Coordinates of C-alpha atoms in Angstrom, one line a residue:
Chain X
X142 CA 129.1 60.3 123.4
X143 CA 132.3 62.6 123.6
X144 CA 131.5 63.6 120.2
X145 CA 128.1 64.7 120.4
X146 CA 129.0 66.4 123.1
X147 CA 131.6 68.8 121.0
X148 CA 129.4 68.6 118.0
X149 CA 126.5 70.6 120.9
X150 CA 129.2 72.7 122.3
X151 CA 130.3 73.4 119.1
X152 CA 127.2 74.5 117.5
X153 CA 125.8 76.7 121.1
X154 CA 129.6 78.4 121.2
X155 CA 132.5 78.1 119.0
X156 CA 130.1 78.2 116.0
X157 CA 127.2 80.1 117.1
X158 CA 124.4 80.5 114.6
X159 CA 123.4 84.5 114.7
X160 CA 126.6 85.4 116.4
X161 CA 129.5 83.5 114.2
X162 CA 127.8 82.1 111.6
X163 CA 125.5 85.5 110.9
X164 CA 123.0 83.3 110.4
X165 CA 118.9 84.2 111.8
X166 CA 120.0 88.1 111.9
X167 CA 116.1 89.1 111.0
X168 CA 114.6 87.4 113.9
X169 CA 117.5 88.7 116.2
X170 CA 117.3 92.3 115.7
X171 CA 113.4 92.3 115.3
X172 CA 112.6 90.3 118.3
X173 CA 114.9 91.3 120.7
X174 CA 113.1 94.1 122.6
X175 CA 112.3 92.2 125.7
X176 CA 113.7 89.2 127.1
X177 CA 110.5 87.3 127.4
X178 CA 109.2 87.6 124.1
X179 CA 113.3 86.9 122.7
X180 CA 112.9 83.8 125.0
X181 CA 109.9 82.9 123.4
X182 CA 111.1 83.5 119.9
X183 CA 113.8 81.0 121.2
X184 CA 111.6 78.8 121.8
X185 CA 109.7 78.9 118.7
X186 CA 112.7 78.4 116.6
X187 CA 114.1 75.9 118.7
X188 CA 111.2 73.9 118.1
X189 CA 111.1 74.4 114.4
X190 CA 115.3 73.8 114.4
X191 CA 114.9 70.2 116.2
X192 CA 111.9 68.9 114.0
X193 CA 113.2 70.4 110.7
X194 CA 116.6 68.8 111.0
X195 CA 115.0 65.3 111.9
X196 CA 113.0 65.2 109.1
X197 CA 115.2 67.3 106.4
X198 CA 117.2 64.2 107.5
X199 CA 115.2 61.7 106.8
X200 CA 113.8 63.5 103.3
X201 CA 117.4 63.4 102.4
X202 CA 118.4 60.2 103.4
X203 CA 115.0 58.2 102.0
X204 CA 113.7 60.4 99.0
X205 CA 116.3 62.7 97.7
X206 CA 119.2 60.0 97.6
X207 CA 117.1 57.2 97.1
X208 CA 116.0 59.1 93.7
X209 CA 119.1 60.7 93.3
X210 CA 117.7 63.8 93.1
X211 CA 120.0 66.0 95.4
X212 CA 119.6 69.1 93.5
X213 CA 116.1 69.1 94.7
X214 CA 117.8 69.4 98.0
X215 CA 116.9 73.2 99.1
X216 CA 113.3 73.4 97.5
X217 CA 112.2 70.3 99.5
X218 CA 114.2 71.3 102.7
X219 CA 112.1 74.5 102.7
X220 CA 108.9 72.8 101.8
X221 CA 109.6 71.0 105.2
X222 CA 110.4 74.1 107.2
X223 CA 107.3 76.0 105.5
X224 CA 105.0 73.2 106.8
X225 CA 106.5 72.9 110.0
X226 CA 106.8 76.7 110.9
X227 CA 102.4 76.6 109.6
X228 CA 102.1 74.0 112.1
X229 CA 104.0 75.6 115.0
X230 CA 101.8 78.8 114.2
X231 CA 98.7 76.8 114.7
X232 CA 99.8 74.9 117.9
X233 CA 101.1 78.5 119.5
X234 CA 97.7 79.8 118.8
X235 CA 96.0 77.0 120.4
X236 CA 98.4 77.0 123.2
X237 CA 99.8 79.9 124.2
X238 CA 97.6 83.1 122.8
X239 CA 99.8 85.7 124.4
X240 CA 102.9 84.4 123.4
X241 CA 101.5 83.9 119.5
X242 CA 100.6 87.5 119.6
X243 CA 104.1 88.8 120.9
X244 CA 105.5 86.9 118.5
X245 CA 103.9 88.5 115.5
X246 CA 104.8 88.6 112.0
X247 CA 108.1 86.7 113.1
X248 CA 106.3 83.8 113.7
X249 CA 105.5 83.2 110.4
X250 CA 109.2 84.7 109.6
X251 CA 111.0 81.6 110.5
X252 CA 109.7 80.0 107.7
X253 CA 112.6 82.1 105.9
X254 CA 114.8 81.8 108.9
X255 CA 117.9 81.0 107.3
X256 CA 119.2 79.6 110.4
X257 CA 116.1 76.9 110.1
X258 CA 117.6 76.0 106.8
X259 CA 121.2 76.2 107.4
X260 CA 121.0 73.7 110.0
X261 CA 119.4 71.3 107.6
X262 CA 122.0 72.2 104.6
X263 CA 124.9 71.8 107.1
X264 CA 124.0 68.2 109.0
X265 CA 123.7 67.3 105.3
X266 CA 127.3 68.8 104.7
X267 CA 129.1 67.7 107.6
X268 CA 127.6 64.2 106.8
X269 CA 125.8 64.1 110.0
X270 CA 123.5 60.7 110.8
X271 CA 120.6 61.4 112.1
X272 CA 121.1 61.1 115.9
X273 CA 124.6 63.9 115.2
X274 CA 122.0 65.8 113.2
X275 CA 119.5 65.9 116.1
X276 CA 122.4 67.4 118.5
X277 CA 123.6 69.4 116.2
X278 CA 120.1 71.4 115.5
X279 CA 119.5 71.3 119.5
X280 CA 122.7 72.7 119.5
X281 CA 122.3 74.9 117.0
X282 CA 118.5 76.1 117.8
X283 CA 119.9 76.6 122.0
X284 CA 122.5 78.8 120.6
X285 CA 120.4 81.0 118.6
X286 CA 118.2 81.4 122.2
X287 CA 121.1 82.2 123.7
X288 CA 122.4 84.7 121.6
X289 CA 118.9 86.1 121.1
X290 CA 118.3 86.3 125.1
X291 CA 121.4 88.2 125.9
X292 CA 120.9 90.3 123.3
X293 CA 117.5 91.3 124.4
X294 CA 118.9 91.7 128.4
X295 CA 121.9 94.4 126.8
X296 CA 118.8 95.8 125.0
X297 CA 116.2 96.2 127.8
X298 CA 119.2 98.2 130.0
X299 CA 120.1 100.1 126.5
X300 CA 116.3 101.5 126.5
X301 CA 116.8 103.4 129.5
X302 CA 120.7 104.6 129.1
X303 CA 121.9 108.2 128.3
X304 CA 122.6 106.9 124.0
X305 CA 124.0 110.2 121.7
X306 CA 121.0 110.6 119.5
X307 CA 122.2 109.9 116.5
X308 CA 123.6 105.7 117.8
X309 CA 119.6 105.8 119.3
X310 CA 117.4 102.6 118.0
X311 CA 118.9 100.6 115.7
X312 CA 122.6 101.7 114.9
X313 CA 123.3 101.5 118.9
X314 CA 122.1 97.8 118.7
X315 CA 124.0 97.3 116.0
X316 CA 127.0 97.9 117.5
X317 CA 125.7 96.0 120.9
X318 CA 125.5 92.7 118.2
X319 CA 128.9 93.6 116.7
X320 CA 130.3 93.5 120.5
X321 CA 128.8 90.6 121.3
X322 CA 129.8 88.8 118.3
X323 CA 133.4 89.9 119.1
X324 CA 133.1 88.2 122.7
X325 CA 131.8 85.1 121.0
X326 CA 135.0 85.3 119.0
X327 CA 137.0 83.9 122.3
X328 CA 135.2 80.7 121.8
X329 CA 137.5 80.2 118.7
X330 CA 140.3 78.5 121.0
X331 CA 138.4 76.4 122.8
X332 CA 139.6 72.6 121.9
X333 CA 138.8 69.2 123.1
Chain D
X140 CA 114.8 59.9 80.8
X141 CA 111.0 59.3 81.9
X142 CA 112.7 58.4 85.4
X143 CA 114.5 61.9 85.7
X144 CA 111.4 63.7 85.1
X145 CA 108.8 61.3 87.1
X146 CA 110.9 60.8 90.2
X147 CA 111.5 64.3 91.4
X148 CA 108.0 65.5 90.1
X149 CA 106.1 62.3 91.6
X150 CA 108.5 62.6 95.1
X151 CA 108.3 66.2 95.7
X152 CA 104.4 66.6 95.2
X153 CA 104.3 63.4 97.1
X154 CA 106.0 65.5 100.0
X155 CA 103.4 68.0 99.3
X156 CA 100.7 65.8 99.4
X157 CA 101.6 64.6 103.1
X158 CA 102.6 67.9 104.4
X159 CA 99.4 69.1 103.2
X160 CA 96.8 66.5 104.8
X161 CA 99.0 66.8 108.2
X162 CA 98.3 70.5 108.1
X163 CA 94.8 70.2 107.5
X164 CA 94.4 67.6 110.0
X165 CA 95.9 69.9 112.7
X166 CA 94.0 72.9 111.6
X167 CA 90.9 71.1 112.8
X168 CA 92.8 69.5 115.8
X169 CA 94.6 73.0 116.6
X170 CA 91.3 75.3 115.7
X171 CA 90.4 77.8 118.4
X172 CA 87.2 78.6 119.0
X173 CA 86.0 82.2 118.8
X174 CA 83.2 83.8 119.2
X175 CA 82.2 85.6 116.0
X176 CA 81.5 89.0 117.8
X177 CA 85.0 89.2 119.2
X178 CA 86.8 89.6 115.6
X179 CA 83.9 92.4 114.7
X180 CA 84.8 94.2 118.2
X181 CA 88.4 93.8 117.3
X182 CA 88.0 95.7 114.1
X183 CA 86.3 98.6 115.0
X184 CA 89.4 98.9 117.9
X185 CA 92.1 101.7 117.4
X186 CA 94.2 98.7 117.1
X187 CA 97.1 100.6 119.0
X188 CA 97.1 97.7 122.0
X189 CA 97.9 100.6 124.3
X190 CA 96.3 99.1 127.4
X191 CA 94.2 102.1 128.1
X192 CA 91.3 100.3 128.3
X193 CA 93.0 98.0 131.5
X194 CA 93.5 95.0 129.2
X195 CA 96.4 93.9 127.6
X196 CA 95.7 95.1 124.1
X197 CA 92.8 95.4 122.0
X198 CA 92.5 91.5 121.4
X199 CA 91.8 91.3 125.2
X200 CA 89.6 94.1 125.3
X201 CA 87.3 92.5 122.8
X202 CA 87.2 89.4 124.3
X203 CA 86.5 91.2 127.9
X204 CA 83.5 93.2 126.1
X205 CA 81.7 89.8 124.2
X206 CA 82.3 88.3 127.4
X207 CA 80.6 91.3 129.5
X208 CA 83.6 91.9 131.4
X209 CA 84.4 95.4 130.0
X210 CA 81.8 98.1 128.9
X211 CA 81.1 98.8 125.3
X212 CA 82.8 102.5 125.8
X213 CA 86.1 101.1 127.9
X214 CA 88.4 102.1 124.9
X215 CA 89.3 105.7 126.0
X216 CA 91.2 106.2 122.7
X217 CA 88.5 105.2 120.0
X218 CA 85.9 107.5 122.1
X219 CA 82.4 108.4 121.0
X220 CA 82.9 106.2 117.3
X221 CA 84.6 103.3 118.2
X222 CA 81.8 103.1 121.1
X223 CA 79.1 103.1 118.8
X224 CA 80.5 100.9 116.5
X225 CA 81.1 98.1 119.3
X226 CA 77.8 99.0 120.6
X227 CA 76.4 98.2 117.3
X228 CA 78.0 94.7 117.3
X229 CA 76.7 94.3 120.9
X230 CA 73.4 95.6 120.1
X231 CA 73.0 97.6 123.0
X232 CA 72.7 101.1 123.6
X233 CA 75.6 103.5 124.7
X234 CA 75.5 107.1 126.4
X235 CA 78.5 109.1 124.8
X236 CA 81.0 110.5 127.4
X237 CA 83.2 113.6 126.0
X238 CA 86.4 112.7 125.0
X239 CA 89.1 114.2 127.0
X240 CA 93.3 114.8 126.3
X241 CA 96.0 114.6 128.5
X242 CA 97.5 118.3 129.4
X243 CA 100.4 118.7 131.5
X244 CA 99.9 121.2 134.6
X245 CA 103.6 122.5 134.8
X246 CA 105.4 125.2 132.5
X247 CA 108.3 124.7 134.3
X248 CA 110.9 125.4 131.2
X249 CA 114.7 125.0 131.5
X250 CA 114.6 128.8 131.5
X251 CA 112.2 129.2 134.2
X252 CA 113.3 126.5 136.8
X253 CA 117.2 126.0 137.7
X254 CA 118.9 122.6 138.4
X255 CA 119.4 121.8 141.9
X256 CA 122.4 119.6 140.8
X257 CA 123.6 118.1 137.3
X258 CA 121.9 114.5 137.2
X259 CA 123.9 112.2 134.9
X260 CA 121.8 109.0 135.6
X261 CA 119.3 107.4 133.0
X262 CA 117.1 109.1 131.1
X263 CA 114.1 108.7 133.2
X264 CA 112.3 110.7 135.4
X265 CA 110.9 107.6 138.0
X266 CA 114.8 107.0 138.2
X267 CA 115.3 110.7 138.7
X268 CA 112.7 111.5 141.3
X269 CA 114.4 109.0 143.5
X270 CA 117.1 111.1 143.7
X271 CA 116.3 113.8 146.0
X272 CA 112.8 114.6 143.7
X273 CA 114.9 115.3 140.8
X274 CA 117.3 117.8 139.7
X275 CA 114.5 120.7 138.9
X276 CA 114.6 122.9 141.4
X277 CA 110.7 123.5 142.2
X278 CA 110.0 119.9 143.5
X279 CA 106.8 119.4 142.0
X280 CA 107.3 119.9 138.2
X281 CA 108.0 118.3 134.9
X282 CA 111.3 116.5 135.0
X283 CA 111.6 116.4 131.3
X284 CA 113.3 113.4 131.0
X285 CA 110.5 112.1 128.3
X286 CA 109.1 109.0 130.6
X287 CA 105.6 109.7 129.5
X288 CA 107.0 110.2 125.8
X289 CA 108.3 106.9 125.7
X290 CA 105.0 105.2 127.2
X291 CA 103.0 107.2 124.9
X292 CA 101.7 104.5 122.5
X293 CA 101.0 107.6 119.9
X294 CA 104.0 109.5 119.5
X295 CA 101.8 112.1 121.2
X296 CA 104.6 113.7 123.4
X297 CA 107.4 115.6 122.7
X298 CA 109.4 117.2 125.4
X299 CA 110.6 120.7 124.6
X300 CA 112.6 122.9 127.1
X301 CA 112.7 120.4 129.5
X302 CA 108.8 120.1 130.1
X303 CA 106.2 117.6 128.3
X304 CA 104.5 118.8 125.4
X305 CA 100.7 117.3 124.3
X306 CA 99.9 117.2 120.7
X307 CA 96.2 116.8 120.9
X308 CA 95.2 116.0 117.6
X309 CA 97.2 112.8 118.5
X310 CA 96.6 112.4 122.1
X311 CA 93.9 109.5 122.5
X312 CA 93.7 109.9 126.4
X313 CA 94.5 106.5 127.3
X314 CA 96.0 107.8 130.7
X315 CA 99.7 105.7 130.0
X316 CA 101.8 109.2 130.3
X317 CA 99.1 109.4 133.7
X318 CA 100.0 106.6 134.9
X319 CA 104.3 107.0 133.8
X320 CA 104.9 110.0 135.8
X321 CA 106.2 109.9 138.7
X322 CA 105.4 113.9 139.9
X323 CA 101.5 113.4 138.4
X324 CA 101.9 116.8 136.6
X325 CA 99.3 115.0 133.9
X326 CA 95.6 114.7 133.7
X327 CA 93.2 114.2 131.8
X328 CA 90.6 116.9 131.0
X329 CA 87.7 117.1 129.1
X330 CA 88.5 118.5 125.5
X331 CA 86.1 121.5 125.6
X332 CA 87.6 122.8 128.7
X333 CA 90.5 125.3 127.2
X334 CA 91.1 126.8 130.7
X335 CA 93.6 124.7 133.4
X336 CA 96.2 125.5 135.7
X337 CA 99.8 125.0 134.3
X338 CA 101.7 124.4 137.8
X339 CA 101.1 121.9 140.5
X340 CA 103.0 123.6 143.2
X341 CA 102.1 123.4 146.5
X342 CA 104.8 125.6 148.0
X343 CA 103.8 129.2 149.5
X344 CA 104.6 131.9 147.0
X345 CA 108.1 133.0 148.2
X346 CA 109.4 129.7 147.8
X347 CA 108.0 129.2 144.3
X348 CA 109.4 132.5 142.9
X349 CA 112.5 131.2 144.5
X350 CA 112.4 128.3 142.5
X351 CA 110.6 129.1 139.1
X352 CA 109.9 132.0 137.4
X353 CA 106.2 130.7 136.5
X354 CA 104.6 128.7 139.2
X355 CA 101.2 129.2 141.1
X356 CA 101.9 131.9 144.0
X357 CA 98.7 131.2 145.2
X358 CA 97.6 135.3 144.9
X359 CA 93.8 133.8 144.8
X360 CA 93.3 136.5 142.2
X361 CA 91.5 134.1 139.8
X362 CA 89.3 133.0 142.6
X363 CA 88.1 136.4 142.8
X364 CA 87.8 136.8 139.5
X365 CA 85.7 133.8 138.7
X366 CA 81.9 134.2 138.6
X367 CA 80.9 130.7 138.3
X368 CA 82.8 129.7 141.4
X369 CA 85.2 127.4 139.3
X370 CA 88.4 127.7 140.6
X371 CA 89.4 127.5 144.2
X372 CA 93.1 127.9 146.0
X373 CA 93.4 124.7 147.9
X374 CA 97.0 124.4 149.3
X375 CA 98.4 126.9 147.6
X376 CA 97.8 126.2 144.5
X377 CA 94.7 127.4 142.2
X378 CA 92.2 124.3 141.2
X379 CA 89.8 125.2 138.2
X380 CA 86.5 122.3 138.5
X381 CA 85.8 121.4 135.2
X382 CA 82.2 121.1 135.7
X383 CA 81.9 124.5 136.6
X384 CA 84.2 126.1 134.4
X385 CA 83.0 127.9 131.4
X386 CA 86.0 129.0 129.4
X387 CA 85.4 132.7 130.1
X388 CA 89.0 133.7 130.8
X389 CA 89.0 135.8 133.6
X390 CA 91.0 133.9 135.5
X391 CA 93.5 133.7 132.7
X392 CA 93.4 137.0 132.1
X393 CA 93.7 138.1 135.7
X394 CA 97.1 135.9 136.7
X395 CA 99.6 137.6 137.3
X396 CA 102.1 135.3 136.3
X397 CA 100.4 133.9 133.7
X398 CA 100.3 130.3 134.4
X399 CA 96.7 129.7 133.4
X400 CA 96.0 128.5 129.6
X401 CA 93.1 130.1 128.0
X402 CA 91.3 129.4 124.7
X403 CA 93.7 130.5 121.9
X404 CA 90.8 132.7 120.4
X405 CA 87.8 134.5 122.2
X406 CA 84.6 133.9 120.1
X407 CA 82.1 136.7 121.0
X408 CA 78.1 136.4 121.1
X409 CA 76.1 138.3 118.2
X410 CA 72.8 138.0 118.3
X411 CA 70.6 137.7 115.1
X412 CA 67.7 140.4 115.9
X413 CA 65.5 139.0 113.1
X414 CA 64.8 135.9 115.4
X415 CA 65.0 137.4 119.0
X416 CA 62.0 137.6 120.6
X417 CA 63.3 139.7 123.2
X418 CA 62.6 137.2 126.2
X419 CA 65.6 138.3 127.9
X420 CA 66.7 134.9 129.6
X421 CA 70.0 135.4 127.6
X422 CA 70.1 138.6 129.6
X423 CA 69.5 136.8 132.6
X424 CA 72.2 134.3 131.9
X425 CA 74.8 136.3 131.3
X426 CA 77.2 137.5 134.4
X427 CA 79.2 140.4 132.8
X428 CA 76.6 142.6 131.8
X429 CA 76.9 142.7 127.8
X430 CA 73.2 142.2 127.1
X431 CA 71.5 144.6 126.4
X432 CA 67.5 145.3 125.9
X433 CA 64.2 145.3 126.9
X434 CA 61.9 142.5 127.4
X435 CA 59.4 142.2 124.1
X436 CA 62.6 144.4 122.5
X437 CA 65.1 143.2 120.9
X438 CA 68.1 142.5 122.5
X439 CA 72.4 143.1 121.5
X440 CA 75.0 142.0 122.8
X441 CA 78.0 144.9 124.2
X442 CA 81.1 143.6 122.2
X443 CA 83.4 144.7 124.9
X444 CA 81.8 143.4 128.0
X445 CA 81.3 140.0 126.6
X446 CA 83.9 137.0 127.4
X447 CA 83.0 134.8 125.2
X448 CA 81.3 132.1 127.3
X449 CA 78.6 131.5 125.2
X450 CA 76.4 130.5 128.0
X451 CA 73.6 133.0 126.4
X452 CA 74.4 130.8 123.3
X453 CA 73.4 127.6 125.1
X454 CA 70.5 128.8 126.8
X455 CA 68.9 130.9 123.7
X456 CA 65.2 129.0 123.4
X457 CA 65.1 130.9 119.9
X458 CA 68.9 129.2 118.7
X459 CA 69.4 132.9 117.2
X460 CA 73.1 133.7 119.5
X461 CA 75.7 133.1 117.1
X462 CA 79.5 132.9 118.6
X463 CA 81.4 134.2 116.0

């Protein structure tokens, strides 16, 4: 239990997809306007994050080692992401119409979320079994919410703040990710 | 050998394969029913989602207008065309309104207003009126802190010398910047109407001259000078009524501070004598005395009595008044 715990921890903190690992930068900087469509963008990947690494597991486990064909590893992990992010995209449209339309183009941009993928390349990695691989794409997919959230509340206050007009739009959000990223940085020491 | 080909080939397709019948089984499960007029509608929309209309973006305003919710012209920024074009889909009829622009009634510039203190707060005039109205010093003008540039869904506005600036090729009047400011200096007015009031001062004339070197003094000057009975000084401050108003630029010409826009370039009458039939209702019409002529006779019009208001033009039963 203690270690799925860390492994969780580890993944939201100390090794924080977008903010340590640089991983998912497209969807951060793109969607991050507003808090409630970064939420929901959170949400989205979240979703995709927790089913992909389940069944990238299980693809691993039963067909590519069973066949010994590892090197097929990446084209069949993103086959499974493609399908599942086509399958979110029909189940947001169904279910939320508002959200699907805030969401955009960058719905169908997870599919080459690299985050999505690097969660399923890294439980395979770190030898994860399928219930560590689980946690660790919760873990991974609550981090990227996180760091996407609190980027878009810095953001929302950056709209209306007195910004030198050449650091105005993107380069001034640039430099609020590079901030954050260094606060996320503290997370290093922390040990169980 | 055959193994090392079949395996991934035969595993990888068969990963395919299920992906593929899942997806297809939840694109029936998933689909959402639409009725076929809303994606027509949709198209002919401006596509801007600027909420003009009252809806939350042009997907909504469709679906509000197949439903009967929202009337085939509620898109203020596609105007007379996008109208017809939903009307079309609808099949029902639709009666054109003119399409109007968003002006803004102050020229306030940093040279001619002074700052009653230096605000350092954020950019943002509803944040800035809170604080004591504002750091202009007339109470009632443009704060120039771009609010209505940034809700602008058009890149319409610009501000320039600390006042708002219109482009209206680009301005779709979809009443956002309206709606944004917090001292109302914007409205909407119709497009063919070149004359309006820049200032929105209510203040007696003393204290406007005090406080900007351009504001209304209400002198009632272009009252007087109107012959349509168009503009009016209600509270100190000069009110032109669009539905009366004919361009003729009196008014603007009369101000003596200069704070009424006028048509950039006064068109004059000239009538074609081969086609007058000297009935003399243009005469009749006309309220500064620059036709000329005799009834049966051919009639001309005096070049420099005439404003330009082209209400001989309109009422002409012979169409021979050119404004040129």
């Amino acid at each position: 239990m203690k270690e799925l715990i860390v492994i969780a921890l580890g993944a939201i903190l100390i090794e924080n997809f977008v903010l340590v690992k640089f991983l998912g930068i497209c969807p951060f900087l793109g969607v991050s306007r507003k808090v409630e469509t970064a939420l929901g963008m959170g949400m989205a990947v979240t979703f995709v994050m927790v089913l992909a690494s389940l069944i990238t597991w299980l693809v691993q486990t039963f067909i590519l080692e069973h066949f010994h064909i590892q090197y097929l590893q990446t084209i069949a992990f993103i086959l499974v992401i493609a399908a599942l992010v086509q399958f979110v995209e029909m189940f947001v449209q169904k279910a939320s119409p508002t959200l699907y339309q805030a969401l955009g183009v960058y719905l169908p941009l997870i599919t080459t979320n690299c985050a999505v993928l690097g969660v399923a390349l890294l439980n395979i990695q770190k030898e994860f079994n399928l219930i560590k691989s689980l946690v660790y794409g919760v873990g991974a997919a609550i981090g990227f919410t996180l760091a996407i959230v609190l980027f878009a509340g810095v953001r929302e206050r950056l709209e209306i703040a007195d910004i030198p007009k050449p650091l105005q739009g993107f380069p001034i959000a640039l430099i609020t990710a590079a901030l954050l990223s260094i606060a996320f940085l503290g997370f290093q020491g922390l040990k169980f | 050998m055959v193994d090392k080909i079949l395996a991934p080939v035969l595993s990888l397709s068969g990963l395919g394969l299920v992906f593929g019948s899942l997806l297809a089984y939840a694109s029936q499960k998933f689909a959402v029913e639409v009725d076929e007029r809303i994606p027509l509608v949709n198209d002919t929309l401006p596509g801007a989602n600027c909420g003009g209309c009252g809806f939350a973006g042009c997907g909504a305003f469709a679906a509000a207008v197949v439903e009967g919710k929202a009337p085939v012209d509620g898109c203020p920024v596609g105007g007379a065309g996008t109208s017809a074009a939903i009307a079309e889909v609808m099949g029902v009829a639709v009666d054109n309104a003119e399409r109007k622009i968003a002006r803004v009634l102050c020229n306030g510039t940093d040279e001619q207003t002074k700052e009653k203190y230096a605000y350092y707060g954020v950019t943002d005039c509803i944040a800035a009126s809170k604080l004591g109205g504002g750091s202009k010093s007339c109470a009632y003008g443009c704060l120039g802190l771009g609010t209505c540039a940034k809700a602008c869904p058009f890149d319409a506005i610009k501000m320039e010398d600390g006042i708002a600036v219109i482009d209206a090729d680009k301005c779709t009047a979809c009443g956002q910047c309206v709606t944004a400011c917090p001292k109302n200096v914007i409205e909407l007015i119709p497009e063919s109407r070149t004359t309006w009031v820049m200032c929105k001062s209510k203040d007696k004339g003393k204290e406007v001259r005090a406080v900007c070197g351009t504001g209304c003094i209400g002198c009632k000057l272009c009252e007087k000078a109107c012959k349509f009975d168009a503009v009016h000084v209600v509270d100190n401050i000069a009110i032109i009524d669009y539905e009366k108003c004919v361009n003729c630029n009196q008014c603007v010409v009369k101000c003596p501070k200069n704070i009424i826009n006028g048509k950039a370039e006064v068109k004059k009458a000239y009538i074609h004598e081969d086609k007058c039939i000297g009935c003399t209702i243009c005469k009749k019409q006309c309220k500064f005395d620059a036709v000329e002529g005799e009834l049966k006779g051919k009639h001309k019009i005096v070049e420099e009595n005439c404003v330009g208001c082209a209400l001989c033009a309109v009422k002409c039963p012979k169409k021979c008044i050119e404004m040129r």
